[in-house]
GROMACS .gro file of C-alpha atoms in nm:
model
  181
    1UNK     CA    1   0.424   1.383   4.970
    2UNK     CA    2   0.050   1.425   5.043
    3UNK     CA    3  -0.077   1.062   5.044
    4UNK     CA    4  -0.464   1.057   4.880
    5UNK     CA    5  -0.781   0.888   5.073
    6UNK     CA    6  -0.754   0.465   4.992
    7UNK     CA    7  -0.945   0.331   4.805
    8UNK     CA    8  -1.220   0.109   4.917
    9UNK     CA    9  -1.000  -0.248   4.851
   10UNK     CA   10  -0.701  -0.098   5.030
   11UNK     CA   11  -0.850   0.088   5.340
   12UNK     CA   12  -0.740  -0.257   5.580
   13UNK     CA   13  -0.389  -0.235   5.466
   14UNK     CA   14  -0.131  -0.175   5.697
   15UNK     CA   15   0.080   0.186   5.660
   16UNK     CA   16   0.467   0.213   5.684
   17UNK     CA   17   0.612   0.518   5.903
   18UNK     CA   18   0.608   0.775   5.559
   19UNK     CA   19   0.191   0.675   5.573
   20UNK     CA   20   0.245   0.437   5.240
   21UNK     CA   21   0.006   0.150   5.247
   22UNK     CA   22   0.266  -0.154   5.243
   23UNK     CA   23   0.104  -0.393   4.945
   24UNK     CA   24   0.037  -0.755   5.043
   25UNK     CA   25   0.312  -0.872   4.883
   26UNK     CA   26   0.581  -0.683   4.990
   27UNK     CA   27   0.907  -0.851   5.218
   28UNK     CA   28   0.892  -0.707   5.585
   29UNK     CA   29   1.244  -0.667   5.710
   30UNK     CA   30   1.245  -0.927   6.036
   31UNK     CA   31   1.473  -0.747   6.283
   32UNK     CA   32   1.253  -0.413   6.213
   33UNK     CA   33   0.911  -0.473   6.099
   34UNK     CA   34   0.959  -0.236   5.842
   35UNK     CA   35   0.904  -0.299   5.478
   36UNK     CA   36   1.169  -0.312   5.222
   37UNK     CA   37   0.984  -0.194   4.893
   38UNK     CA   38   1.307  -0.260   4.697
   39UNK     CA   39   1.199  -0.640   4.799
   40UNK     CA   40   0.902  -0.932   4.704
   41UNK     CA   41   0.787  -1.157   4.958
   42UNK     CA   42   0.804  -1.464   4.707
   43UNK     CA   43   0.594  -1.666   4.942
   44UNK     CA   44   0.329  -1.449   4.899
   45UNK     CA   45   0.373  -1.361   4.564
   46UNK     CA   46   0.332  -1.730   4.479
   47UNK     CA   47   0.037  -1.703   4.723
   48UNK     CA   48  -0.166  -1.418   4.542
   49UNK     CA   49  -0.058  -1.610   4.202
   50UNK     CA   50  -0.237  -1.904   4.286
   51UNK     CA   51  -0.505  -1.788   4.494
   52UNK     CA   52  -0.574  -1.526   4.228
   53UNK     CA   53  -0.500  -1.241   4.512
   54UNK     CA   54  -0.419  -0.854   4.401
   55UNK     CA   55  -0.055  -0.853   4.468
   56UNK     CA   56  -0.165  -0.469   4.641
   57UNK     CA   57  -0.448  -0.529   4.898
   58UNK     CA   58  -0.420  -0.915   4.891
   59UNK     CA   59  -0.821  -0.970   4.835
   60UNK     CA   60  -0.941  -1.205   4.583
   61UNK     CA   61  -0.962  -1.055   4.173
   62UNK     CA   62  -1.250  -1.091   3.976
   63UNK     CA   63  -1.298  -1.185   3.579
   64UNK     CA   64  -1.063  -0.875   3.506
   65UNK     CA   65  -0.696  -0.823   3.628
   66UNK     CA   66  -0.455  -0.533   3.555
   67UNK     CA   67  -0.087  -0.512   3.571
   68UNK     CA   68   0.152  -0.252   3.570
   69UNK     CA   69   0.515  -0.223   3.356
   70UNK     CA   70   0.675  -0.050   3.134
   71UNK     CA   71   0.679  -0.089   2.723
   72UNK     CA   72   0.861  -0.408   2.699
   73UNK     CA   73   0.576  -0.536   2.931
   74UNK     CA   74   0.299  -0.451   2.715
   75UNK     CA   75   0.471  -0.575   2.419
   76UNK     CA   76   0.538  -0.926   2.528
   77UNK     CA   77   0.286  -0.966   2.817
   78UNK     CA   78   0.581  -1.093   3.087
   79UNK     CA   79   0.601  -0.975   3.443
   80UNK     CA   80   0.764  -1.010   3.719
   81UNK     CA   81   0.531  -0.851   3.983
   82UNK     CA   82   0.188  -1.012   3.997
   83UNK     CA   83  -0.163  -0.851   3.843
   84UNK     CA   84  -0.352  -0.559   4.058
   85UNK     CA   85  -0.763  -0.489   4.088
   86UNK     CA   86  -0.777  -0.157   3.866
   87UNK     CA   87  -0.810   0.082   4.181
   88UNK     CA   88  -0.501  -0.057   4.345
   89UNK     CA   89  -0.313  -0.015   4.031
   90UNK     CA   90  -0.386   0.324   3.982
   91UNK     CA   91  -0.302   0.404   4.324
   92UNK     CA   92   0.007   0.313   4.270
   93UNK     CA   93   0.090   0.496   3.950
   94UNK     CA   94  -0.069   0.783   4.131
   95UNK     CA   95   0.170   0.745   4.476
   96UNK     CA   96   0.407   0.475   4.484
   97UNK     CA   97   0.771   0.685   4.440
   98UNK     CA   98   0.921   0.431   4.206
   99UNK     CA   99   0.618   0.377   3.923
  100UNK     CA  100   0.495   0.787   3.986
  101UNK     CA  101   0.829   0.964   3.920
  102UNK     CA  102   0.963   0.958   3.570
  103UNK     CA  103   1.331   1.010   3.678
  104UNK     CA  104   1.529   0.775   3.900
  105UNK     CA  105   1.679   0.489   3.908
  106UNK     CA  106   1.676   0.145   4.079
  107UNK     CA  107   1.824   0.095   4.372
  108UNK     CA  108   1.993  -0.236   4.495
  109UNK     CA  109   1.857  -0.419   4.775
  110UNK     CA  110   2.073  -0.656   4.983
  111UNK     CA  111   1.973  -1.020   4.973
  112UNK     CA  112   1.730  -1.070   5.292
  113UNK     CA  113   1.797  -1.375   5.532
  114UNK     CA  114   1.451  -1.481   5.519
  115UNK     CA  115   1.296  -1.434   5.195
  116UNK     CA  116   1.445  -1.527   4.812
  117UNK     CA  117   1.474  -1.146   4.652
  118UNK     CA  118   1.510  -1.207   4.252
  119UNK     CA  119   1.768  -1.026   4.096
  120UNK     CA  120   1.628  -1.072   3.768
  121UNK     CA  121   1.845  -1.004   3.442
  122UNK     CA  122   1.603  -1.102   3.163
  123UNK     CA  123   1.526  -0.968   2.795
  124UNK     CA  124   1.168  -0.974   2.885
  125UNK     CA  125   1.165  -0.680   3.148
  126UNK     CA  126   1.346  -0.337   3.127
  127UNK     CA  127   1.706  -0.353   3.320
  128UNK     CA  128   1.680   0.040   3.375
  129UNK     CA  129   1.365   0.261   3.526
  130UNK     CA  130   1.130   0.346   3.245
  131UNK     CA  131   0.997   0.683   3.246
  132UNK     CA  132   0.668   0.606   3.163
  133UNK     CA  133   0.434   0.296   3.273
  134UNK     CA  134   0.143   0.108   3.158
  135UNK     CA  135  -0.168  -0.020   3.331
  136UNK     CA  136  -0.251  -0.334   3.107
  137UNK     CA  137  -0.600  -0.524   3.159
  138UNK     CA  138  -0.688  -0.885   3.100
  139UNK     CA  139  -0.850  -1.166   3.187
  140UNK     CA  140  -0.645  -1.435   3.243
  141UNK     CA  141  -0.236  -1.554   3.316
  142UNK     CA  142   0.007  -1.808   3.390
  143UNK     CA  143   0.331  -1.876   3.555
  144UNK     CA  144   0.632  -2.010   3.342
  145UNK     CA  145   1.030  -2.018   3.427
  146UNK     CA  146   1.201  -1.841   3.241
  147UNK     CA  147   1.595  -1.895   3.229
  148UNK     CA  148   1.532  -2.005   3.613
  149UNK     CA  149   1.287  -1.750   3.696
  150UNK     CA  150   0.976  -1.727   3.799
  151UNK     CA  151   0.815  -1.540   3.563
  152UNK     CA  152   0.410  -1.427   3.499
  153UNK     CA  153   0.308  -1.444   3.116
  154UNK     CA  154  -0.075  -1.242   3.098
  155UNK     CA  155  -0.336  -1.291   2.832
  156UNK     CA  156  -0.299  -1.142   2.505
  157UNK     CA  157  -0.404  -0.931   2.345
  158UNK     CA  158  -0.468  -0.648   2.590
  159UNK     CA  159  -0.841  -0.605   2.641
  160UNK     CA  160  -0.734  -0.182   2.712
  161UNK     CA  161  -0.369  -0.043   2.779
  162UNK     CA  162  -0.345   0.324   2.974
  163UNK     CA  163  -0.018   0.502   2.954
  164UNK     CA  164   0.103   0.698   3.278
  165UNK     CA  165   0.378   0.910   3.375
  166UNK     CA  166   0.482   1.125   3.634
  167UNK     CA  167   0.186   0.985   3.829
  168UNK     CA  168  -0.082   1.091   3.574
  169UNK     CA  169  -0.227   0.943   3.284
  170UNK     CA  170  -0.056   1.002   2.990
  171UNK     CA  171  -0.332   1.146   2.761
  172UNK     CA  172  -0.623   1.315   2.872
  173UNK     CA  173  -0.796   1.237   2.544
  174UNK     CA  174  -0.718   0.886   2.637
  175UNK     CA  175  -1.023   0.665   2.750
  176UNK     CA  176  -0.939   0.551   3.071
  177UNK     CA  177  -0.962   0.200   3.170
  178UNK     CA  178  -1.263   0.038   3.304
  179UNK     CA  179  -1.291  -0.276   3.525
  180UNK     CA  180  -1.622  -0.448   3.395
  181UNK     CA  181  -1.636  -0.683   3.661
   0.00000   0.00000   0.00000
């Protein structure tokens, strides 16, 4: 895969051995350096939370955040991976393998020594890959627990929703997204 230019919020962010940026978030395998993608940090996913950090590039939102999931996520507003600026987000419906290929499947990541990985088996999220994903924007969210998970509830109602799959927007005729920051 031919990896497009950074944006501007992402161009400090560190690159794993394929030339994927490796998002702020994501668990770094101790005894390798290397990231597991199949894997959240949760330290710093409670970091960028409450710090108000893009989960991506790790730099500070402004009065407009975006996240990414699939249709159960924009119908009920719950997430398990923490809101994006709007350029980081679209980078990654544009490159990352799992959100910009319709067909696949999740795979199943051993429990790490050094970092809690959440198996999570909840009505709110999808239990099998979606094949197509949303880019959601709001303004504002919250953490709550939900049957003993952590769990992100945004905003509602969705100030815009954009459709992707396959790495492209869904619609042309679609309006795309803006961040009015």
């Amino acid at each position: 895969m031919n990896i497009p230019a950074l944006p501007p919020k992402m161009m400090h962010m560190k690159r794993d051995k394929r030339g994927f940026p490796i998002p702020f978030v994501q668990f770094i395998v101790p005894e390798t350096g290397e990231p597991d993608f199949r894997v959240v940090d949760q330290s710093k996913a409670a970091k960028a939370i409450a710090q108000r950090l893009c989960a991506i590039c790790g730099k500070k939102m402004g009065a407009h955040v975006f996240f990414i999931g699939g249709p159960k996520c924009v119908e009920n507003g719950y997430f398990i991976d923490g809101p994006v600026h709007l350029e980081c987000g679209q980078f990654a419906l544009r490159t990352c393998p799992h959100l910009a290929r319709s067909k696949g499947r999740y795979s199943q990541a051993s429990k790490p020594d050094t970092a809690e990985q959440l198996i999570v088996d909840l009505d709110v999220v999808d239990p099998n890959k979606v094949t197509t994903f949303a880019l959601m924007k709001s303004t504002r969210y919250h953490t709550e627990t939900m049957d003993g998970y952590p769990v992100i509830k945004a905003k509602m109602p969705w100030k815009a929703v954009q459709w992707w799959c396959d790495g492209k927007p869904l619609r042309k005729d679609e309006p795309a997204v803006t961040d009015m920051d």
